[in-house]
Amino acid sequence: MYGKLIQAIKQRFTGNRANAGGDRAAAVGESANGAVFATGDHNTFHLGQPGAPPLHPIRSHTLPADLADFTGRAEEVARLCARLSAGGGTVAISAIDGLGGIGKSALAVHVGHQLAAAFPAAQLILDLGGTSDAPVTPSAIMAQVIVSLQPMAQLPDDEQTIAAIYRDVLAGGRHLLILDNARDGTQVTSLLPPPPSAAIITSRQPMALANVEALRLDILPSDDARALLREITGAERASDQDLDRIAAACGYLPLALRVAAT
C-alpha cells in the first residue's frame, strides 16, 4: 500500500549520500501491520523547501473507540452524517446554555466512526483546548495534522508556510477532522479543510461561521436517559422508576448519567 512512499524515502536517502561526506546506511520497509519504518543513518526532510521528496500522505486514524453503549441522538446522528457525507462540509456542535458533559465529543466520535468508509484518507481528533487558559494555536493544530499525515516531516517556523502546507496536504483527499473543544470561531476558521474533506467542531459556545451548519445539543430526553442507564447497569439492577429518579438527579446529562450508572 505504501510502495510509492517507501520508494520516495529510499530515493531521498540515496540522494543524501554525496552530501554526507561518506557512505550512509538506511533501511526502509513496511511492517506486517502496514506501518512504514526507516532505520539507520538518515535525515528527516523539510516540507515546503527545495529538495523535499514528493511523498504521498499516510493514512491516519486517531479516533478513540466508539462507545459500545452510545444511546439516543438518532436524529442528530442522521443529520450530521447526511451533511458530512455529501461531498464534505463542516458542522459545529455546541451545547445549549454552554453545558459541559452534554455529549458533544461522544457524538462527534460516534459520527466519525459511522463515516469511516466515506473518509478513508484520515479521521483525526484534535483537542483545541478551548476551555483552558491557553487554547492551542491554529498553527500548532496544523502542524499536528501535517505530521500525522507526513510523519517524517520537519516543519518551517513560518506560520504562513505551515498554513500553505496544511492546505496542500489535505487537498484532494477525503479527511475527517474533529476539532474538539474549540474556544470560538477565530480559533477554527483557518483550520477548516478544503472539500472533499470535512470537519466537525465541538464547542461549549455557539459557532456562527459561513457555510458551517450549527447543531446545538440539549440534555437527553427522559426515555433516552433511562435507556442509557439501563444499558450500563443491566436489565435487573433497578426499576424504571428508580432509573427515572437517577436520571432526574443527574439533570439528564450524559456524562453524569454514565458516572452514576457506573
PDB file of C-alpha atoms in Angstrom:
ATOM      1  CA  MET A   1       0.000   0.000   0.000  1.00  0.00           C
ATOM      2  CA  TYR A   2       2.894   2.321   0.729  1.00  0.00           C
ATOM      3  CA  GLY A   3       5.070   1.304  -2.215  1.00  0.00           C
ATOM      4  CA  LYS A   4       5.372   4.818  -3.616  1.00  0.00           C
ATOM      5  CA  LEU A   5       6.085   6.245  -0.176  1.00  0.00           C
ATOM      6  CA  ILE A   6       8.853   3.726   0.512  1.00  0.00           C
ATOM      7  CA  GLN A   7      10.361   4.325  -2.933  1.00  0.00           C
ATOM      8  CA  ALA A   8      10.392   8.095  -2.341  1.00  0.00           C
ATOM      9  CA  ILE A   9      12.108   7.678   1.028  1.00  0.00           C
ATOM     10  CA  LYS A  10      14.707   5.343  -0.482  1.00  0.00           C
ATOM     11  CA  GLN A  11      15.427   7.856  -3.223  1.00  0.00           C
ATOM     12  CA  ARG A  12      15.832  10.579  -0.614  1.00  0.00           C
ATOM     13  CA  PHE A  13      18.342   8.553   1.372  1.00  0.00           C
ATOM     14  CA  THR A  14      20.306   7.652  -1.784  1.00  0.00           C
ATOM     15  CA  GLY A  15      20.423  11.291  -2.804  1.00  0.00           C
ATOM     16  CA  ASN A  16      21.848  12.307   0.577  1.00  0.00           C
ATOM     17  CA  ARG A  17      24.957  10.122   0.371  1.00  0.00           C
ATOM     18  CA  ALA A  18      27.009  12.525  -1.745  1.00  0.00           C
ATOM     19  CA  ASN A  19      26.428  15.345   0.726  1.00  0.00           C
ATOM     20  CA  ALA A  20      27.176  13.320   3.820  1.00  0.00           C
ATOM     21  CA  GLY A  21      30.890  13.058   3.383  1.00  0.00           C
ATOM     22  CA  GLY A  22      30.783   9.247   3.228  1.00  0.00           C
ATOM     23  CA  ASP A  23      28.548   6.243   2.865  1.00  0.00           C
ATOM     24  CA  ARG A  24      25.271   6.258   4.743  1.00  0.00           C
ATOM     25  CA  ALA A  25      23.242   3.192   5.602  1.00  0.00           C
ATOM     26  CA  ALA A  26      19.463   3.186   5.903  1.00  0.00           C
ATOM     27  CA  ALA A  27      16.808   0.502   5.768  1.00  0.00           C
ATOM     28  CA  VAL A  28      13.278   1.341   4.716  1.00  0.00           C
ATOM     29  CA  GLY A  29      10.437  -1.129   4.798  1.00  0.00           C
ATOM     30  CA  GLU A  30       6.895  -1.981   5.764  1.00  0.00           C
ATOM     31  CA  SER A  31       5.884  -3.950   8.862  1.00  0.00           C
ATOM     32  CA  ALA A  32       3.365  -6.779   8.976  1.00  0.00           C
ATOM     33  CA  ASN A  33       0.600  -4.397  10.036  1.00  0.00           C
ATOM     34  CA  GLY A  34       1.313  -1.978   7.202  1.00  0.00           C
ATOM     35  CA  ALA A  35       3.379   0.624   9.084  1.00  0.00           C
ATOM     36  CA  VAL A  36       6.290   2.241   7.231  1.00  0.00           C
ATOM     37  CA  PHE A  37       9.611   2.278   9.071  1.00  0.00           C
ATOM     38  CA  ALA A  38      13.069   3.698   8.462  1.00  0.00           C
ATOM     39  CA  THR A  39      16.181   2.725  10.399  1.00  0.00           C
ATOM     40  CA  GLY A  40      19.873   3.544  10.292  1.00  0.00           C
ATOM     41  CA  ASP A  41      21.673   6.773   9.342  1.00  0.00           C
ATOM     42  CA  HIS A  42      19.049   9.017   7.799  1.00  0.00           C
ATOM     43  CA  ASN A  43      17.680  12.524   7.948  1.00  0.00           C
ATOM     44  CA  THR A  44      14.195  13.883   8.145  1.00  0.00           C
ATOM     45  CA  PHE A  45      13.191  16.383   5.487  1.00  0.00           C
ATOM     46  CA  HIS A  46      11.662  19.852   5.488  1.00  0.00           C
ATOM     47  CA  LEU A  47       8.323  20.145   3.756  1.00  0.00           C
ATOM     48  CA  GLY A  48       7.831  23.279   1.710  1.00  0.00           C
ATOM     49  CA  GLN A  49      11.559  23.655   0.993  1.00  0.00           C
ATOM     50  CA  PRO A  50      13.543  22.837  -2.161  1.00  0.00           C
ATOM     51  CA  GLY A  51      14.592  19.204  -2.356  1.00  0.00           C
ATOM     52  CA  ALA A  52      11.758  17.770  -0.254  1.00  0.00           C
ATOM     53  CA  PRO A  53      10.553  14.469  -1.732  1.00  0.00           C
ATOM     54  CA  PRO A  54       7.022  14.363  -3.172  1.00  0.00           C
ATOM     55  CA  LEU A  55       5.632  11.923  -0.625  1.00  0.00           C
ATOM     56  CA  HIS A  56       2.023  10.812  -0.570  1.00  0.00           C
ATOM     57  CA  PRO A  57       0.280  11.333   2.782  1.00  0.00           C
ATOM     58  CA  ILE A  58      -0.013   8.321   5.055  1.00  0.00           C
ATOM     59  CA  ARG A  59      -3.474   7.329   6.178  1.00  0.00           C
ATOM     60  CA  SER A  60      -4.031   8.213   9.816  1.00  0.00           C
ATOM     61  CA  HIS A  61      -6.869   7.256  12.135  1.00  0.00           C
ATOM     62  CA  THR A  62      -6.736   8.661  15.666  1.00  0.00           C
ATOM     63  CA  LEU A  63     -10.347   8.485  16.803  1.00  0.00           C
ATOM     64  CA  PRO A  64     -10.855   6.788  20.171  1.00  0.00           C
ATOM     65  CA  ALA A  65     -13.051   3.724  20.251  1.00  0.00           C
ATOM     66  CA  ASP A  66     -16.739   4.378  19.778  1.00  0.00           C
ATOM     67  CA  LEU A  67     -18.922   3.921  22.845  1.00  0.00           C
ATOM     68  CA  ALA A  68     -20.459   0.464  22.660  1.00  0.00           C
ATOM     69  CA  ASP A  69     -23.450   1.740  24.640  1.00  0.00           C
ATOM     70  CA  PHE A  70     -23.950   5.007  22.737  1.00  0.00           C
ATOM     71  CA  THR A  71     -27.637   5.750  23.227  1.00  0.00           C
ATOM     72  CA  GLY A  72     -30.065   8.215  21.688  1.00  0.00           C
ATOM     73  CA  ARG A  73     -29.270  11.182  19.443  1.00  0.00           C
ATOM     74  CA  ALA A  74     -30.623   9.274  16.412  1.00  0.00           C
ATOM     75  CA  GLU A  75     -31.936  12.436  14.738  1.00  0.00           C
ATOM     76  CA  GLU A  76     -28.673  14.296  15.313  1.00  0.00           C
ATOM     77  CA  VAL A  77     -26.571  11.390  14.008  1.00  0.00           C
ATOM     78  CA  ALA A  78     -28.642  11.141  10.833  1.00  0.00           C
ATOM     79  CA  ARG A  79     -28.433  14.905  10.273  1.00  0.00           C
ATOM     80  CA  LEU A  80     -24.668  15.043  10.751  1.00  0.00           C
ATOM     81  CA  CYS A  81     -23.970  12.011   8.563  1.00  0.00           C
ATOM     82  CA  ALA A  82     -26.095  13.426   5.757  1.00  0.00           C
ATOM     83  CA  ARG A  83     -24.381  16.801   5.936  1.00  0.00           C
ATOM     84  CA  LEU A  84     -20.821  15.478   6.084  1.00  0.00           C
ATOM     85  CA  SER A  85     -21.034  12.630   3.586  1.00  0.00           C
ATOM     86  CA  ALA A  86     -22.445  14.815   0.794  1.00  0.00           C
ATOM     87  CA  GLY A  87     -19.161  15.977  -0.699  1.00  0.00           C
ATOM     88  CA  GLY A  88     -17.590  17.199   2.510  1.00  0.00           C
ATOM     89  CA  GLY A  89     -18.752  20.047   4.714  1.00  0.00           C
ATOM     90  CA  THR A  90     -18.481  21.363   8.237  1.00  0.00           C
ATOM     91  CA  VAL A  91     -20.769  21.185  11.242  1.00  0.00           C
ATOM     92  CA  ALA A  92     -20.393  22.797  14.642  1.00  0.00           C
ATOM     93  CA  ILE A  93     -21.805  21.007  17.688  1.00  0.00           C
ATOM     94  CA  SER A  94     -22.347  23.261  20.671  1.00  0.00           C
ATOM     95  CA  ALA A  95     -24.180  22.922  23.972  1.00  0.00           C
ATOM     96  CA  ILE A  96     -27.448  24.514  24.998  1.00  0.00           C
ATOM     97  CA  ASP A  97     -26.562  27.109  27.638  1.00  0.00           C
ATOM     98  CA  GLY A  98     -22.887  26.140  27.391  1.00  0.00           C
ATOM     99  CA  LEU A  99     -23.325  22.966  29.431  1.00  0.00           C
ATOM    100  CA  GLY A 100     -20.325  20.671  29.778  1.00  0.00           C
ATOM    101  CA  GLY A 101     -20.850  16.905  29.797  1.00  0.00           C
ATOM    102  CA  ILE A 102     -23.717  17.059  27.337  1.00  0.00           C
ATOM    103  CA  GLY A 103     -22.058  14.598  24.944  1.00  0.00           C
ATOM    104  CA  LYS A 104     -20.615  16.784  22.172  1.00  0.00           C
ATOM    105  CA  SER A 105     -17.358  14.864  21.801  1.00  0.00           C
ATOM    106  CA  ALA A 106     -19.046  11.469  22.151  1.00  0.00           C
ATOM    107  CA  LEU A 107     -21.473  12.392  19.373  1.00  0.00           C
ATOM    108  CA  ALA A 108     -18.666  13.653  17.131  1.00  0.00           C
ATOM    109  CA  VAL A 109     -16.624  10.468  17.621  1.00  0.00           C
ATOM    110  CA  HIS A 110     -19.695   8.277  17.055  1.00  0.00           C
ATOM    111  CA  VAL A 111     -20.439  10.067  13.788  1.00  0.00           C
ATOM    112  CA  GLY A 112     -16.771   9.815  12.812  1.00  0.00           C
ATOM    113  CA  HIS A 113     -16.917   6.039  13.116  1.00  0.00           C
ATOM    114  CA  GLN A 114     -20.160   5.966  11.142  1.00  0.00           C
ATOM    115  CA  LEU A 115     -18.426   7.847   8.316  1.00  0.00           C
ATOM    116  CA  ALA A 116     -15.120   5.958   8.317  1.00  0.00           C
ATOM    117  CA  ALA A 117     -15.712   4.494   4.866  1.00  0.00           C
ATOM    118  CA  ALA A 118     -16.615   7.919   3.441  1.00  0.00           C
ATOM    119  CA  PHE A 119     -13.325   9.451   4.639  1.00  0.00           C
ATOM    120  CA  PRO A 120     -10.671   6.790   4.033  1.00  0.00           C
ATOM    121  CA  ALA A 121      -7.683   9.161   3.955  1.00  0.00           C
ATOM    122  CA  ALA A 122      -7.857  10.036   7.662  1.00  0.00           C
ATOM    123  CA  GLN A 123     -10.087  10.542  10.672  1.00  0.00           C
ATOM    124  CA  LEU A 124      -8.276  12.753  13.174  1.00  0.00           C
ATOM    125  CA  ILE A 125      -9.405  14.137  16.522  1.00  0.00           C
ATOM    126  CA  LEU A 126      -7.603  17.271  17.692  1.00  0.00           C
ATOM    127  CA  ASP A 127      -8.024  18.867  21.116  1.00  0.00           C
ATOM    128  CA  LEU A 128      -8.061  22.654  20.717  1.00  0.00           C
ATOM    129  CA  GLY A 129      -8.031  23.266  24.480  1.00  0.00           C
ATOM    130  CA  GLY A 130     -10.758  25.892  24.204  1.00  0.00           C
ATOM    131  CA  THR A 131     -11.807  25.689  27.862  1.00  0.00           C
ATOM    132  CA  SER A 132      -8.249  26.013  29.169  1.00  0.00           C
ATOM    133  CA  ASP A 133      -6.336  29.188  29.967  1.00  0.00           C
ATOM    134  CA  ALA A 134      -4.108  28.611  26.946  1.00  0.00           C
ATOM    135  CA  PRO A 135      -6.013  27.335  23.881  1.00  0.00           C
ATOM    136  CA  VAL A 136      -3.899  25.638  21.228  1.00  0.00           C
ATOM    137  CA  THR A 137      -2.913  27.928  18.369  1.00  0.00           C
ATOM    138  CA  PRO A 138      -4.154  27.169  14.847  1.00  0.00           C
ATOM    139  CA  SER A 139      -0.558  26.750  13.636  1.00  0.00           C
ATOM    140  CA  ALA A 140       0.097  24.101  16.284  1.00  0.00           C
ATOM    141  CA  ILE A 141      -3.038  22.209  15.225  1.00  0.00           C
ATOM    142  CA  MET A 142      -1.988  22.451  11.576  1.00  0.00           C
ATOM    143  CA  ALA A 143       1.407  21.047  12.500  1.00  0.00           C
ATOM    144  CA  GLN A 144      -0.248  18.092  14.269  1.00  0.00           C
ATOM    145  CA  VAL A 145      -2.271  17.295  11.167  1.00  0.00           C
ATOM    146  CA  ILE A 146       0.703  17.590   8.824  1.00  0.00           C
ATOM    147  CA  VAL A 147       2.902  15.349  10.948  1.00  0.00           C
ATOM    148  CA  SER A 148       0.077  12.819  11.313  1.00  0.00           C
ATOM    149  CA  LEU A 149      -0.057  12.548   7.527  1.00  0.00           C
ATOM    150  CA  GLN A 150       3.657  13.123   6.836  1.00  0.00           C
ATOM    151  CA  PRO A 151       5.406  11.543   9.856  1.00  0.00           C
ATOM    152  CA  MET A 152       8.973  12.273   8.704  1.00  0.00           C
ATOM    153  CA  ALA A 153       8.389  15.977   8.116  1.00  0.00           C
ATOM    154  CA  GLN A 154      10.184  18.798   9.868  1.00  0.00           C
ATOM    155  CA  LEU A 155       8.128  21.935   9.542  1.00  0.00           C
ATOM    156  CA  PRO A 156       9.327  25.501   8.967  1.00  0.00           C
ATOM    157  CA  ASP A 157       8.777  28.158  11.619  1.00  0.00           C
ATOM    158  CA  ASP A 158       6.852  30.467   9.327  1.00  0.00           C
ATOM    159  CA  GLU A 159       3.118  30.293  10.083  1.00  0.00           C
ATOM    160  CA  GLN A 160       2.031  31.231   6.564  1.00  0.00           C
ATOM    161  CA  THR A 161       4.126  28.437   5.095  1.00  0.00           C
ATOM    162  CA  ILE A 162       2.688  25.957   7.602  1.00  0.00           C
ATOM    163  CA  ALA A 163      -0.816  27.037   6.577  1.00  0.00           C
ATOM    164  CA  ALA A 164       0.017  26.535   2.904  1.00  0.00           C
ATOM    165  CA  ILE A 165       1.452  23.079   3.593  1.00  0.00           C
ATOM    166  CA  TYR A 166      -1.628  22.234   5.668  1.00  0.00           C
ATOM    167  CA  ARG A 167      -3.951  23.035   2.781  1.00  0.00           C
ATOM    168  CA  ASP A 168      -1.739  21.193   0.326  1.00  0.00           C
ATOM    169  CA  VAL A 169      -1.561  18.023   2.445  1.00  0.00           C
ATOM    170  CA  LEU A 170      -5.355  17.944   2.774  1.00  0.00           C
ATOM    171  CA  ALA A 171      -6.087  18.845  -0.856  1.00  0.00           C
ATOM    172  CA  GLY A 172      -7.778  16.167  -2.922  1.00  0.00           C
ATOM    173  CA  GLY A 173      -8.138  13.564  -0.165  1.00  0.00           C
ATOM    174  CA  ARG A 174     -11.153  12.711   1.931  1.00  0.00           C
ATOM    175  CA  HIS A 175     -10.139  13.546   5.504  1.00  0.00           C
ATOM    176  CA  LEU A 176     -12.418  13.985   8.513  1.00  0.00           C
ATOM    177  CA  LEU A 177     -11.140  16.332  11.215  1.00  0.00           C
ATOM    178  CA  ILE A 178     -12.803  16.549  14.618  1.00  0.00           C
ATOM    179  CA  LEU A 179     -11.809  19.943  16.012  1.00  0.00           C
ATOM    180  CA  ASP A 180     -12.706  19.202  19.602  1.00  0.00           C
ATOM    181  CA  ASN A 181     -13.195  21.720  22.414  1.00  0.00           C
ATOM    182  CA  ALA A 182     -12.858  24.889  20.339  1.00  0.00           C
ATOM    183  CA  ARG A 183     -12.953  28.260  22.056  1.00  0.00           C
ATOM    184  CA  ASP A 184     -14.506  30.349  19.271  1.00  0.00           C
ATOM    185  CA  GLY A 185     -14.772  30.816  15.536  1.00  0.00           C
ATOM    186  CA  THR A 186     -11.493  32.720  15.321  1.00  0.00           C
ATOM    187  CA  GLN A 187      -9.587  29.663  16.514  1.00  0.00           C
ATOM    188  CA  VAL A 188     -11.078  27.315  13.909  1.00  0.00           C
ATOM    189  CA  THR A 189     -11.601  29.438  10.782  1.00  0.00           C
ATOM    190  CA  SER A 190      -8.176  28.729   9.272  1.00  0.00           C
ATOM    191  CA  LEU A 191      -8.429  25.032  10.211  1.00  0.00           C
ATOM    192  CA  LEU A 192     -11.477  24.242   8.088  1.00  0.00           C
ATOM    193  CA  PRO A 193     -10.317  21.745   5.439  1.00  0.00           C
ATOM    194  CA  PRO A 194     -10.972  22.105   1.712  1.00  0.00           C
ATOM    195  CA  PRO A 195     -13.583  19.814   0.097  1.00  0.00           C
ATOM    196  CA  PRO A 196     -13.943  16.881  -0.236  1.00  0.00           C
ATOM    197  CA  SER A 197     -12.622  16.756   3.343  1.00  0.00           C
ATOM    198  CA  ALA A 198     -14.937  17.578   6.244  1.00  0.00           C
ATOM    199  CA  ALA A 199     -14.775  18.812   9.814  1.00  0.00           C
ATOM    200  CA  ILE A 200     -16.794  18.507  12.998  1.00  0.00           C
ATOM    201  CA  ILE A 201     -16.287  21.307  15.515  1.00  0.00           C
ATOM    202  CA  THR A 202     -17.288  20.886  19.140  1.00  0.00           C
ATOM    203  CA  SER A 203     -17.526  23.831  21.489  1.00  0.00           C
ATOM    204  CA  ARG A 204     -19.429  24.929  24.564  1.00  0.00           C
ATOM    205  CA  GLN A 205     -20.246  28.138  22.746  1.00  0.00           C
ATOM    206  CA  PRO A 206     -22.351  28.518  19.570  1.00  0.00           C
ATOM    207  CA  MET A 207     -20.414  28.991  16.331  1.00  0.00           C
ATOM    208  CA  ALA A 208     -21.554  31.460  13.675  1.00  0.00           C
ATOM    209  CA  LEU A 209     -19.346  30.696  10.675  1.00  0.00           C
ATOM    210  CA  ALA A 210     -20.078  30.938   6.966  1.00  0.00           C
ATOM    211  CA  ASN A 211     -21.010  27.598   5.349  1.00  0.00           C
ATOM    212  CA  VAL A 212     -20.892  25.843   8.724  1.00  0.00           C
ATOM    213  CA  GLU A 213     -24.077  24.156   9.890  1.00  0.00           C
ATOM    214  CA  ALA A 214     -24.782  24.636  13.595  1.00  0.00           C
ATOM    215  CA  LEU A 215     -26.219  21.914  15.815  1.00  0.00           C
ATOM    216  CA  ARG A 216     -26.960  22.740  19.451  1.00  0.00           C
ATOM    217  CA  LEU A 217     -27.279  19.783  21.801  1.00  0.00           C
ATOM    218  CA  ASP A 218     -29.755  19.728  24.632  1.00  0.00           C
ATOM    219  CA  ILE A 219     -29.965  17.296  27.552  1.00  0.00           C
ATOM    220  CA  LEU A 220     -31.121  13.758  26.761  1.00  0.00           C
ATOM    221  CA  PRO A 221     -34.864  13.084  26.623  1.00  0.00           C
ATOM    222  CA  SER A 222     -36.055  11.133  29.652  1.00  0.00           C
ATOM    223  CA  ASP A 223     -36.609   7.913  27.667  1.00  0.00           C
ATOM    224  CA  ASP A 224     -33.079   8.016  26.245  1.00  0.00           C
ATOM    225  CA  ALA A 225     -31.633   8.838  29.669  1.00  0.00           C
ATOM    226  CA  ARG A 226     -33.373   5.812  31.167  1.00  0.00           C
ATOM    227  CA  ALA A 227     -32.212   3.621  28.253  1.00  0.00           C
ATOM    228  CA  LEU A 228     -28.603   4.720  28.749  1.00  0.00           C
ATOM    229  CA  LEU A 229     -28.738   3.931  32.473  1.00  0.00           C
ATOM    230  CA  ARG A 230     -30.307   0.552  31.713  1.00  0.00           C
ATOM    231  CA  GLU A 231     -27.672  -0.226  29.081  1.00  0.00           C
ATOM    232  CA  ILE A 232     -24.855   0.376  31.578  1.00  0.00           C
ATOM    233  CA  THR A 233     -26.386  -1.103  34.730  1.00  0.00           C
ATOM    234  CA  GLY A 234     -28.042  -4.151  33.190  1.00  0.00           C
ATOM    235  CA  ALA A 235     -31.647  -5.236  32.967  1.00  0.00           C
ATOM    236  CA  GLU A 236     -32.246  -6.332  36.574  1.00  0.00           C
ATOM    237  CA  ARG A 237     -30.400  -3.790  38.710  1.00  0.00           C
ATOM    238  CA  ALA A 238     -33.161  -1.180  39.097  1.00  0.00           C
ATOM    239  CA  SER A 239     -36.753  -0.482  38.190  1.00  0.00           C
ATOM    240  CA  ASP A 240     -37.784   2.112  35.604  1.00  0.00           C
ATOM    241  CA  GLN A 241     -38.919   4.356  38.458  1.00  0.00           C
ATOM    242  CA  ASP A 242     -35.512   4.098  40.128  1.00  0.00           C
ATOM    243  CA  LEU A 243     -33.749   4.903  36.868  1.00  0.00           C
ATOM    244  CA  ASP A 244     -36.015   7.864  36.225  1.00  0.00           C
ATOM    245  CA  ARG A 245     -35.177   9.297  39.653  1.00  0.00           C
ATOM    246  CA  ILE A 246     -31.444   8.833  38.992  1.00  0.00           C
ATOM    247  CA  ALA A 247     -31.771  10.462  35.555  1.00  0.00           C
ATOM    248  CA  ALA A 248     -33.568  13.470  37.034  1.00  0.00           C
ATOM    249  CA  ALA A 249     -30.944  13.813  39.768  1.00  0.00           C
ATOM    250  CA  CYS A 250     -28.262  13.824  37.042  1.00  0.00           C
ATOM    251  CA  GLY A 251     -30.047  16.566  35.118  1.00  0.00           C
ATOM    252  CA  TYR A 252     -30.242  14.204  32.101  1.00  0.00           C
ATOM    253  CA  LEU A 253     -26.600  14.992  31.272  1.00  0.00           C
ATOM    254  CA  PRO A 254     -24.922  12.030  29.518  1.00  0.00           C
ATOM    255  CA  LEU A 255     -21.641  12.355  31.421  1.00  0.00           C
ATOM    256  CA  ALA A 256     -23.387  12.479  34.797  1.00  0.00           C
ATOM    257  CA  LEU A 257     -25.593   9.556  33.801  1.00  0.00           C
ATOM    258  CA  ARG A 258     -22.549   7.461  32.924  1.00  0.00           C
ATOM    259  CA  VAL A 259     -20.853   8.249  36.226  1.00  0.00           C
ATOM    260  CA  ALA A 260     -23.966   7.399  38.230  1.00  0.00           C
ATOM    261  CA  ALA A 261     -24.629   4.181  36.317  1.00  0.00           C
ATOM    262  CA  THR A 262     -21.035   3.038  36.643  1.00  0.00           C
TER     263      THR A 262
END
